[in-house]
Coordinates of C-alpha atoms and ligand atoms in Angstrom, one line a residue:
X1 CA 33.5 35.4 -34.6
X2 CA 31.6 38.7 -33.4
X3 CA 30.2 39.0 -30.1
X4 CA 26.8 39.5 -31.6
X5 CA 26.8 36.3 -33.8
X6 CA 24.6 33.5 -32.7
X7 CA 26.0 30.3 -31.0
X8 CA 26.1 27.0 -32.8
X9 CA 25.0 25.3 -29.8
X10 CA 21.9 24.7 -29.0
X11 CA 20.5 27.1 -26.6
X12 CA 19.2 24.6 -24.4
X13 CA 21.9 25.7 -21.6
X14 CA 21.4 29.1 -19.7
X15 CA 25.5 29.6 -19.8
X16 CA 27.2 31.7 -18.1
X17 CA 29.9 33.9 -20.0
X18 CA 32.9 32.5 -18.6
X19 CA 35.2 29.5 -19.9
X20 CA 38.2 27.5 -18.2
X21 CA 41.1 26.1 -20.0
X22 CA 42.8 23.7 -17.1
X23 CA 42.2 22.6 -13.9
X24 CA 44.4 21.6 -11.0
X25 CA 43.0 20.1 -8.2
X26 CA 40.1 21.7 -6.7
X27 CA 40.8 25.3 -9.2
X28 CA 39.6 26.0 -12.1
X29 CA 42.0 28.8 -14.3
X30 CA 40.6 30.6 -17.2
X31 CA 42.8 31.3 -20.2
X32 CA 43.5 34.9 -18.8
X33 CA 45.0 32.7 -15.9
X34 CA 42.0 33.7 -13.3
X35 CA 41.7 30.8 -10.8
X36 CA 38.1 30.0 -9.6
X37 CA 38.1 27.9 -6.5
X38 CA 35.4 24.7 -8.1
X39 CA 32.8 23.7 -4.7
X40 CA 30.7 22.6 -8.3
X41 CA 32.9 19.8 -9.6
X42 CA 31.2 19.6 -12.9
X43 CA 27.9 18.7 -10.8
X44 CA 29.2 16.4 -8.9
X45 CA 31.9 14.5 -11.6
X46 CA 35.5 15.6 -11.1
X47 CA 35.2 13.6 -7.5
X48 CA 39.0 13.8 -7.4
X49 CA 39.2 17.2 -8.6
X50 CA 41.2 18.4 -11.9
X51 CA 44.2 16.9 -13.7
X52 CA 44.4 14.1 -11.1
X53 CA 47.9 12.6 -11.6
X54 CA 46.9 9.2 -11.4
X55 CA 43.6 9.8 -13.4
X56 CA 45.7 11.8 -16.5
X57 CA 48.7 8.7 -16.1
X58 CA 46.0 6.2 -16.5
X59 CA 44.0 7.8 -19.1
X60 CA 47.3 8.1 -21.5
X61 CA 48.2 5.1 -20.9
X62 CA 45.6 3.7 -22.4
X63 CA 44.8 6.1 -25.0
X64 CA 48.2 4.5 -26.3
X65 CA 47.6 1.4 -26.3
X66 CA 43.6 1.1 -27.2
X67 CA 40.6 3.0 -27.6
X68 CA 37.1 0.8 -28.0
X69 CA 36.6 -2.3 -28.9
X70 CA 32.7 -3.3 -29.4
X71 CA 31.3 -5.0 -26.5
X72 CA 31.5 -8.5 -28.5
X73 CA 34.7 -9.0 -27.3
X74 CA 36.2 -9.0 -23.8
X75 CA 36.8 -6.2 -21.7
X76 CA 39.5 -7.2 -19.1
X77 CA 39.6 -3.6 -17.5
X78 CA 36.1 -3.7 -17.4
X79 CA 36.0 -7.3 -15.8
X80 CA 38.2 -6.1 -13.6
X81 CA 36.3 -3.0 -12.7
X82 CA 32.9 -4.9 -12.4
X83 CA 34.5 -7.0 -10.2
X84 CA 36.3 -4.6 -8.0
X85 CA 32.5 -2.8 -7.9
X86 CA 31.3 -6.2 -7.0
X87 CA 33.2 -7.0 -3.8
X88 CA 32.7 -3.6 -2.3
X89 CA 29.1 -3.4 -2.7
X90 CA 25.5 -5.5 -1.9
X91 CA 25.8 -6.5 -6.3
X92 CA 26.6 -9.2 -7.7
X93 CA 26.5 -8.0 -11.7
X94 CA 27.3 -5.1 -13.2
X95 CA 26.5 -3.4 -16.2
X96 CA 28.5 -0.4 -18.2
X97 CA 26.9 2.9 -19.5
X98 CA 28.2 6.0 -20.5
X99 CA 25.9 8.4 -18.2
X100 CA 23.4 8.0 -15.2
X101 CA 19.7 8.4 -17.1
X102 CA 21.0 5.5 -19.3
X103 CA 21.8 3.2 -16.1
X104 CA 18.8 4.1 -14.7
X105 CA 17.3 3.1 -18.3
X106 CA 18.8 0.3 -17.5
X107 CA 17.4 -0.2 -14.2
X108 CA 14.2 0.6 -14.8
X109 CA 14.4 -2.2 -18.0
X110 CA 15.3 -4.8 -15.5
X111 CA 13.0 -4.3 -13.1
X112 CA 10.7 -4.8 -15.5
X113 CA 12.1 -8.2 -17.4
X114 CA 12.8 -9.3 -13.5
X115 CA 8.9 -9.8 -13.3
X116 CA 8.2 -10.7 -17.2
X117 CA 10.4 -13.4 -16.1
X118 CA 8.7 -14.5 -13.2
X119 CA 5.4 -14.6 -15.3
X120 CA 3.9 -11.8 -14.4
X121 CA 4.3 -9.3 -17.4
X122 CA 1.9 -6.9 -15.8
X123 CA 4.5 -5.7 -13.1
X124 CA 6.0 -2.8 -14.9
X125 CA 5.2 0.2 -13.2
X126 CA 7.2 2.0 -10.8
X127 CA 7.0 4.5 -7.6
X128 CA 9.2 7.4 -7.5
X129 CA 9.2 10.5 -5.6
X130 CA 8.3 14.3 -6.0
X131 CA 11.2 16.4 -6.5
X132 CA 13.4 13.3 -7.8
X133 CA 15.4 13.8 -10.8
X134 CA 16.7 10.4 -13.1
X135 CA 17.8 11.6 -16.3
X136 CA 16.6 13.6 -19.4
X137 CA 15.5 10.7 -21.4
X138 CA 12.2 10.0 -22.2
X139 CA 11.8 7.0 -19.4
X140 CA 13.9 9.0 -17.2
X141 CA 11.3 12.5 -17.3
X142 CA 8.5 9.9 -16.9
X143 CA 10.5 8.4 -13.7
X144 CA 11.3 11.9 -12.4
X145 CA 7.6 13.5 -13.4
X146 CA 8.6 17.3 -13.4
X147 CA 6.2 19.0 -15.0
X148 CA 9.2 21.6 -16.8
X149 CA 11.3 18.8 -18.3
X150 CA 8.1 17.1 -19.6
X151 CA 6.4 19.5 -21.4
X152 CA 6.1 19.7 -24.8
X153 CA 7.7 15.9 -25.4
X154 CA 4.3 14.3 -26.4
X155 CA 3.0 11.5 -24.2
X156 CA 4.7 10.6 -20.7
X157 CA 6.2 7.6 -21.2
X158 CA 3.4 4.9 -19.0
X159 CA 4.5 2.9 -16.1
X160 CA 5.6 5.4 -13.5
X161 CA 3.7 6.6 -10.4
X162 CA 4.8 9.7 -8.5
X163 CA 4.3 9.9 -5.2
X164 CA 4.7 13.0 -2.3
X165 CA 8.3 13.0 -0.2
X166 CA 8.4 11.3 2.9
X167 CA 4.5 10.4 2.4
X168 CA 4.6 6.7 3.7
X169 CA 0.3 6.3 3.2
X170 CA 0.9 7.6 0.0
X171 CA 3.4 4.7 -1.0
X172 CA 1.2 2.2 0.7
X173 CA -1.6 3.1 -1.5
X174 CA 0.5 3.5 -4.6
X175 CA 1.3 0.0 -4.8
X176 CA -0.6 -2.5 -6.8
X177 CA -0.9 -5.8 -8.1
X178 CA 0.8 -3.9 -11.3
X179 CA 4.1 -2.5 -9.3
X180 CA 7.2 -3.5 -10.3
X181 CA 10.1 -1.6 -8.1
X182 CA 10.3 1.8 -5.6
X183 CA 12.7 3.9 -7.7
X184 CA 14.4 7.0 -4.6
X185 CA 17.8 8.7 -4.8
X186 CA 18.9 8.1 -1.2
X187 CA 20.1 12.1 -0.9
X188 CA 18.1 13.7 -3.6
X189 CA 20.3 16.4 -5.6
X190 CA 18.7 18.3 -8.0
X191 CA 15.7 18.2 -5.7
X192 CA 17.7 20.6 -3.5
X193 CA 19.9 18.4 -1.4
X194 CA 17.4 16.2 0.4
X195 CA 18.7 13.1 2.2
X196 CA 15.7 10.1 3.0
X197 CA 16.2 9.4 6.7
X198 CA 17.8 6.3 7.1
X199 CA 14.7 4.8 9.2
X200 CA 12.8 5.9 5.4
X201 CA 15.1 3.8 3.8
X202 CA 14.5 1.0 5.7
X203 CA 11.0 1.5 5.6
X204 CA 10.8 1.0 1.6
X205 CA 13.3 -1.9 1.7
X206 CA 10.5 -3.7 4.2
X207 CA 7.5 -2.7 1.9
X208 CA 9.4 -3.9 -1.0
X209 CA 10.1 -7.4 1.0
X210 CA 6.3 -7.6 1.8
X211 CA 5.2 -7.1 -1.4
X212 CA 7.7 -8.8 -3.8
X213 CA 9.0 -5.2 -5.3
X214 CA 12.4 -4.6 -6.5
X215 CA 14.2 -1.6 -4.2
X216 CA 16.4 0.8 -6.8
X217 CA 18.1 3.7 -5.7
X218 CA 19.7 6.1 -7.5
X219 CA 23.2 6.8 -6.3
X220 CA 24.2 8.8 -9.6
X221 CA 24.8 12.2 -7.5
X222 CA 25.1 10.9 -4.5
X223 CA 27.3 7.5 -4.8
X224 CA 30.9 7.3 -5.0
X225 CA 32.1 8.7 -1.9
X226 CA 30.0 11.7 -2.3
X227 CA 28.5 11.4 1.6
X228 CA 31.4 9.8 3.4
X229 CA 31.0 5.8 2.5
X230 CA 31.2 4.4 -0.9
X231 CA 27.7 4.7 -1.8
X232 CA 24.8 6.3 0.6
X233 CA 22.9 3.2 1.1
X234 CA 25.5 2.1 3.4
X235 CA 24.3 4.8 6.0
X236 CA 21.1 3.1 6.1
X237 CA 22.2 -0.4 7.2
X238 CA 20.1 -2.3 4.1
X239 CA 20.9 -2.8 0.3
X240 CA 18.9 -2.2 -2.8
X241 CA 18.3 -4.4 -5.5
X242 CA 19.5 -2.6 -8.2
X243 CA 21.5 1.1 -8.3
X244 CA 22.1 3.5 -11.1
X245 CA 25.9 5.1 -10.7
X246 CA 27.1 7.8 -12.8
X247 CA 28.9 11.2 -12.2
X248 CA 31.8 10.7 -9.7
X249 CA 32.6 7.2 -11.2
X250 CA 34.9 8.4 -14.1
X251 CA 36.1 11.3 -12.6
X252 CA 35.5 13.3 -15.3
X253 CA 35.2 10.7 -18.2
X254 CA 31.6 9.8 -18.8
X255 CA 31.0 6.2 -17.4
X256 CA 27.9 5.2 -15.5
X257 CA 27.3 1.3 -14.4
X258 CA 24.1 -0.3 -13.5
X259 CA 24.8 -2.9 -10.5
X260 CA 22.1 -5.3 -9.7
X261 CA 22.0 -8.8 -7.6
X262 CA 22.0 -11.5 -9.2
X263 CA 18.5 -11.9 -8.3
X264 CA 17.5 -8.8 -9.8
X265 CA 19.2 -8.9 -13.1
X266 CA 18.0 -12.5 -14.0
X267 CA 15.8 -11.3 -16.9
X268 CA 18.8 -9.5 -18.4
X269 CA 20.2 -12.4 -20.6
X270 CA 22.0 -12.8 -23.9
X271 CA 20.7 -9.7 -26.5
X272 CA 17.9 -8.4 -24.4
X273 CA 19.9 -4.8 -24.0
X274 CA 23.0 -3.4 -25.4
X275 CA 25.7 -0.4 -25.6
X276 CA 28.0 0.4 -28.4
X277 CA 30.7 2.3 -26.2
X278 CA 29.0 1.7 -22.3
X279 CA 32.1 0.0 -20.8
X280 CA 34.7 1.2 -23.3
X281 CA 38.8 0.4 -22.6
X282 CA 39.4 4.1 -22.1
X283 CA 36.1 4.5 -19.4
X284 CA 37.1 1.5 -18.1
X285 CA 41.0 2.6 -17.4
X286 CA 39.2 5.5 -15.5
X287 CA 37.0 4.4 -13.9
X288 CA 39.6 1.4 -12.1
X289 CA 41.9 4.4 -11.6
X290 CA 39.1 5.9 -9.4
X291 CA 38.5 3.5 -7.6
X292 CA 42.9 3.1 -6.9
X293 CA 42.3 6.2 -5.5
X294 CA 38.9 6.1 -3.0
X295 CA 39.4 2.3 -2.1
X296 CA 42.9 3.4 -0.4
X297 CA 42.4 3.6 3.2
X298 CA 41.1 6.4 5.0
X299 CA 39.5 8.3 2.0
X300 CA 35.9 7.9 2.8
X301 CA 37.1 8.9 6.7
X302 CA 38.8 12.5 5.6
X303 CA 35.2 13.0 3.1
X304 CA 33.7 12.7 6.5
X305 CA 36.3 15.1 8.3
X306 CA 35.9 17.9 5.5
X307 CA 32.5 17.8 5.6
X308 CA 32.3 18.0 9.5
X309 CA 34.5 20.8 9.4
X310 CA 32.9 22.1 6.4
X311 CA 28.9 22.0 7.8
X312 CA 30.6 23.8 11.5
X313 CA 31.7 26.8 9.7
X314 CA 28.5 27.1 7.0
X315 CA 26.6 26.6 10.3
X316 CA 28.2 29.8 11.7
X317 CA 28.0 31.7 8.5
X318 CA 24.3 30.7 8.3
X319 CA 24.0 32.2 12.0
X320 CA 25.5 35.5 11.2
X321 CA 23.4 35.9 7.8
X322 CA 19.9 34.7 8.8
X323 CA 18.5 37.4 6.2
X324 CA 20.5 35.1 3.3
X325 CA 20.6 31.9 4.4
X326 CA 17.8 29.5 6.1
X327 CA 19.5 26.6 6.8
X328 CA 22.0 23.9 5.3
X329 CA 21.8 20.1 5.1
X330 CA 23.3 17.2 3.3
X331 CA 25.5 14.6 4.1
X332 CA 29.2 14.4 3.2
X333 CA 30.3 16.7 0.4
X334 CA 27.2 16.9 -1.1
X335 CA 25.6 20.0 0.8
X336 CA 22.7 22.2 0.3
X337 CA 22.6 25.9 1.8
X338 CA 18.6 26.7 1.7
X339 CA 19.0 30.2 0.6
X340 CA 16.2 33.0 2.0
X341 CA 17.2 35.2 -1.0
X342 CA 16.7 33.8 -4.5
X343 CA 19.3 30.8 -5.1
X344 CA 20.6 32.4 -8.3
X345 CA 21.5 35.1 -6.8
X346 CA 23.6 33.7 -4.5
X347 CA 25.6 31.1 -6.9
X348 CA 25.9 34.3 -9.1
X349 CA 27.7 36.2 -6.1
X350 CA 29.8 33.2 -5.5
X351 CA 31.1 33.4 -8.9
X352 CA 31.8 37.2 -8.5
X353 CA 34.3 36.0 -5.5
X354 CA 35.7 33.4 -7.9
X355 CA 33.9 30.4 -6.2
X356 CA 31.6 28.1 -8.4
X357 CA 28.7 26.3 -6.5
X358 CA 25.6 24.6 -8.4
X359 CA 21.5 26.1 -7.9
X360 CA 19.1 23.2 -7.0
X361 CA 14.9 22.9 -6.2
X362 CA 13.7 24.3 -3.1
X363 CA 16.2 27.4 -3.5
X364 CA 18.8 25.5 -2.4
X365 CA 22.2 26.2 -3.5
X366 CA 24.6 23.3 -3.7
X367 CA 28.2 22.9 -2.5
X368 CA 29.8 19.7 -4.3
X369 CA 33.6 20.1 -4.2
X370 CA 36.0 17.3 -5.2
X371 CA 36.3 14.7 -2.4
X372 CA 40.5 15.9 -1.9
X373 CA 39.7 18.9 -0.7
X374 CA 41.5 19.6 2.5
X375 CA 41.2 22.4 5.0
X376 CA 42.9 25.3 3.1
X377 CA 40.3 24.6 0.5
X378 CA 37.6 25.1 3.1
X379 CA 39.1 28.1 4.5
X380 CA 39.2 29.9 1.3
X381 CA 35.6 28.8 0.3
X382 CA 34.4 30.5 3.8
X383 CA 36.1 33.7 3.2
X384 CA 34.9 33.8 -0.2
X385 CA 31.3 32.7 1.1
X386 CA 31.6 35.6 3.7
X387 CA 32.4 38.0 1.3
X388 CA 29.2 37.1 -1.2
X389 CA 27.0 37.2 1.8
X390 CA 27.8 40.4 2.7
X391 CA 27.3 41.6 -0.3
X392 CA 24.2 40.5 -0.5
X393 CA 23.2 41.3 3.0
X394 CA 24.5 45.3 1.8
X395 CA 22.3 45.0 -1.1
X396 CA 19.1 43.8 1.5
X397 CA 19.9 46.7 3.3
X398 CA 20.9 45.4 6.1
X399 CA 24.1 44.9 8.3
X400 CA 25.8 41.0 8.9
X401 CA 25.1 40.0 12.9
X402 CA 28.2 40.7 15.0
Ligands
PLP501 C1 22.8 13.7 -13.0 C2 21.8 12.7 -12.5 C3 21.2 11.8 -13.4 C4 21.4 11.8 -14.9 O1 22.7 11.6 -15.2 P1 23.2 12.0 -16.7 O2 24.6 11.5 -16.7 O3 23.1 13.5 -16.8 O4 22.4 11.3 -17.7 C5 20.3 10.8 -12.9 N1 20.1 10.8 -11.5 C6 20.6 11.6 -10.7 C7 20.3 11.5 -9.2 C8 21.5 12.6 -11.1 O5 22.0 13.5 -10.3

């Protein structure tokens, strides 16, 4: 095919012009044998990095033995998994998708059948938060309410109600006798790396308490190991009712799970919601190999160490660049540097030093490596960091701070 013919694909995806044909670990190596060091990890996905070999042992493994069987049978890998996910967190059920907006569809159904089944049909709508993101379906846009993902696709879907971040009035006021659940991503991601203080967290829990609402978060970006514990709620001291988990789950195979109490998920009986391949023998052989992997001890303690170490040195960087960068928060692995110069630009420099990173909101640029990284990782990602900056910094016209 000529340069100049169109692609197949839909153009729905700004690409950039640059491909990878294997991955090791925390590198990425193009099919001229370039290695890029990956701080994106497929936004967030390939938690234990590339060609993990107890995610690739697994994954053949099964792929020998079965493929999918329809959800009409038993699932004894996924029982198992469900139940693993069960005893290390607040749930009690579990439910299996193939990607986070369709657990959060999920979630969002059974907040709503929680309160049909209470008798009160008229609870349905939801609060969620400016600068979320849930998902590209069309509940999902509704839930998240940005403007650019919602144009154009005919009516908002009804029943969610947006409110400002961090505005505790506005939540008080948002609530009526029609509110069903407060829908918030404990660290927002695509929202430019925003963590909800923990004292926030416990704020909504207690409004939800008062009121009879269901608490979900959405732990799709931000679960899984992703800040240093197995999911983010666990920094805050309380528990949701339901939680949407996707991304990091499979490591790289597309699985997402719904998790609810048993409290919560009461409406969600025999036939009221389905998935042909959500909870499939191959995701399912994944994801338990995942969870082989964080669950040993000590993983959740060195996410905490390499981000530690990670945040010191981008807090120096951000000291002797104050013309690039603003400032730089998140927790764990998942880490936003608020850039002064246009985001872009900066994950496009990255890339020029052979270091992938991901653009959020707020011109933030995030830094989301795989959860194995280790210090030599770090140090390369600083000198290649340095060397975009300074690039930058030349092209600003001005000199980096001795
Ligand atoms: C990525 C993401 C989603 C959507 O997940 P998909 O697998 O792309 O459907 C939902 N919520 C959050 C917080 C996310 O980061």
């Amino acid at each position: 095919m000529s340069a100049a013919s169109p692609s197949p694909l839909l153009p729905t995806f700004a690409r950039v012009g640059v491909s990878f044909e294997r991955g090791e670990g925390p590198w990425l190596i193009t099919p001229n044998g370039e290695r890029y060091l990956d701080f994106a990890a497929g936004i967030a996905v390939n938690s234990l990095g590339h060609s993990h070999p107890h995610l690739v042992k697994a994954l053949q493994e099964q792929a020998a033995k079965l493929w999918h069987i329809s959800n009409l049978y038993e699932i004894p890998e996924g029982t198992r998994l469900a139940q693993r996910l069960v005893d290390h967190t607040f749930a009690d059920t579990v439910f299996f998708t193939n990607s986070g907006a369709e657990a959060l569809e999920c979630a969002i159904k059974m907040a709503r059948k929680y309160h049909y089944a209470n008798g009160h049909p008229e609870r349905y709508r939801i609060i969620t938060f400016e600068g979320a993101f849930h998902g590209r379906t069309l509940a999902t846009i509704a839930a998240g309410g940005q403007a650019k993902y919602l144009e154009g696709f005919g009516p908002k879907v009804e029943g969610f109600d947006q409110v400002g971040f961090a505005d505790h009035e506005a939540i008080d006021r948002a609530i009526t006798p029609e509110t069903a659940a407060i829908l918030v991503e404990p660290v927002q991601g695509e929202g430019g790396v925003r963590p909800i203080p923990a004292h926030c967290l416990r704020g909504l829990r207690e409004l939800c308490d008062k009121h009879g609402l269901l608490l979900i978060f959405d732990e799709v970006q931000c679960g899984m190991g992703r800040t240093g514990k197995f999911f983010a709620y666990e920094h805050s001291g309380i528990s949701p009712d339901i939680m949407a988990v996707a991304k990091g789950i499979g490591g790289g195979f597309p699985l997402g799970a719904c998790l609810a109490t048993f409290n919560a998920g009461k409406g969600m009986t025999a036939g009221v919601h389905g998935t042909t391949y959500g909870g499939n023998p191959l995701a399912m052989a994944c994801g338990n190999a995942v969870l082989d992997v964080m669950l040993e001890p000590g993983f959740f303690e060195h996410v905490r160490q390499m981000s530690l170490l990670l945040k010191q040195n981008l807090a120096s960087l951000a000291d002797r660049y104050p013309d690039i960068i603003d400032s730089i928060r998140g927790e764990g692995l998942l880490i936003g540097i608020k850039a002064k110069i246009p985001n872009g630009d900066l994950v496009a420099a990255l890339r020029h030093e052979n270091m992938l990173s991901v653009g959020a909101g707020d011109n933030v640029v995030r830094l989301l490596p795989p959860l194995t990284i280790d210090e030599s990782h770090i140090a390369t990602a600083m000198q290649r960091l340095e060397k975009a900056c300074q690039s930058l910094s030349l092209q600003n016209g001005q000199s980096p701070k001795a």
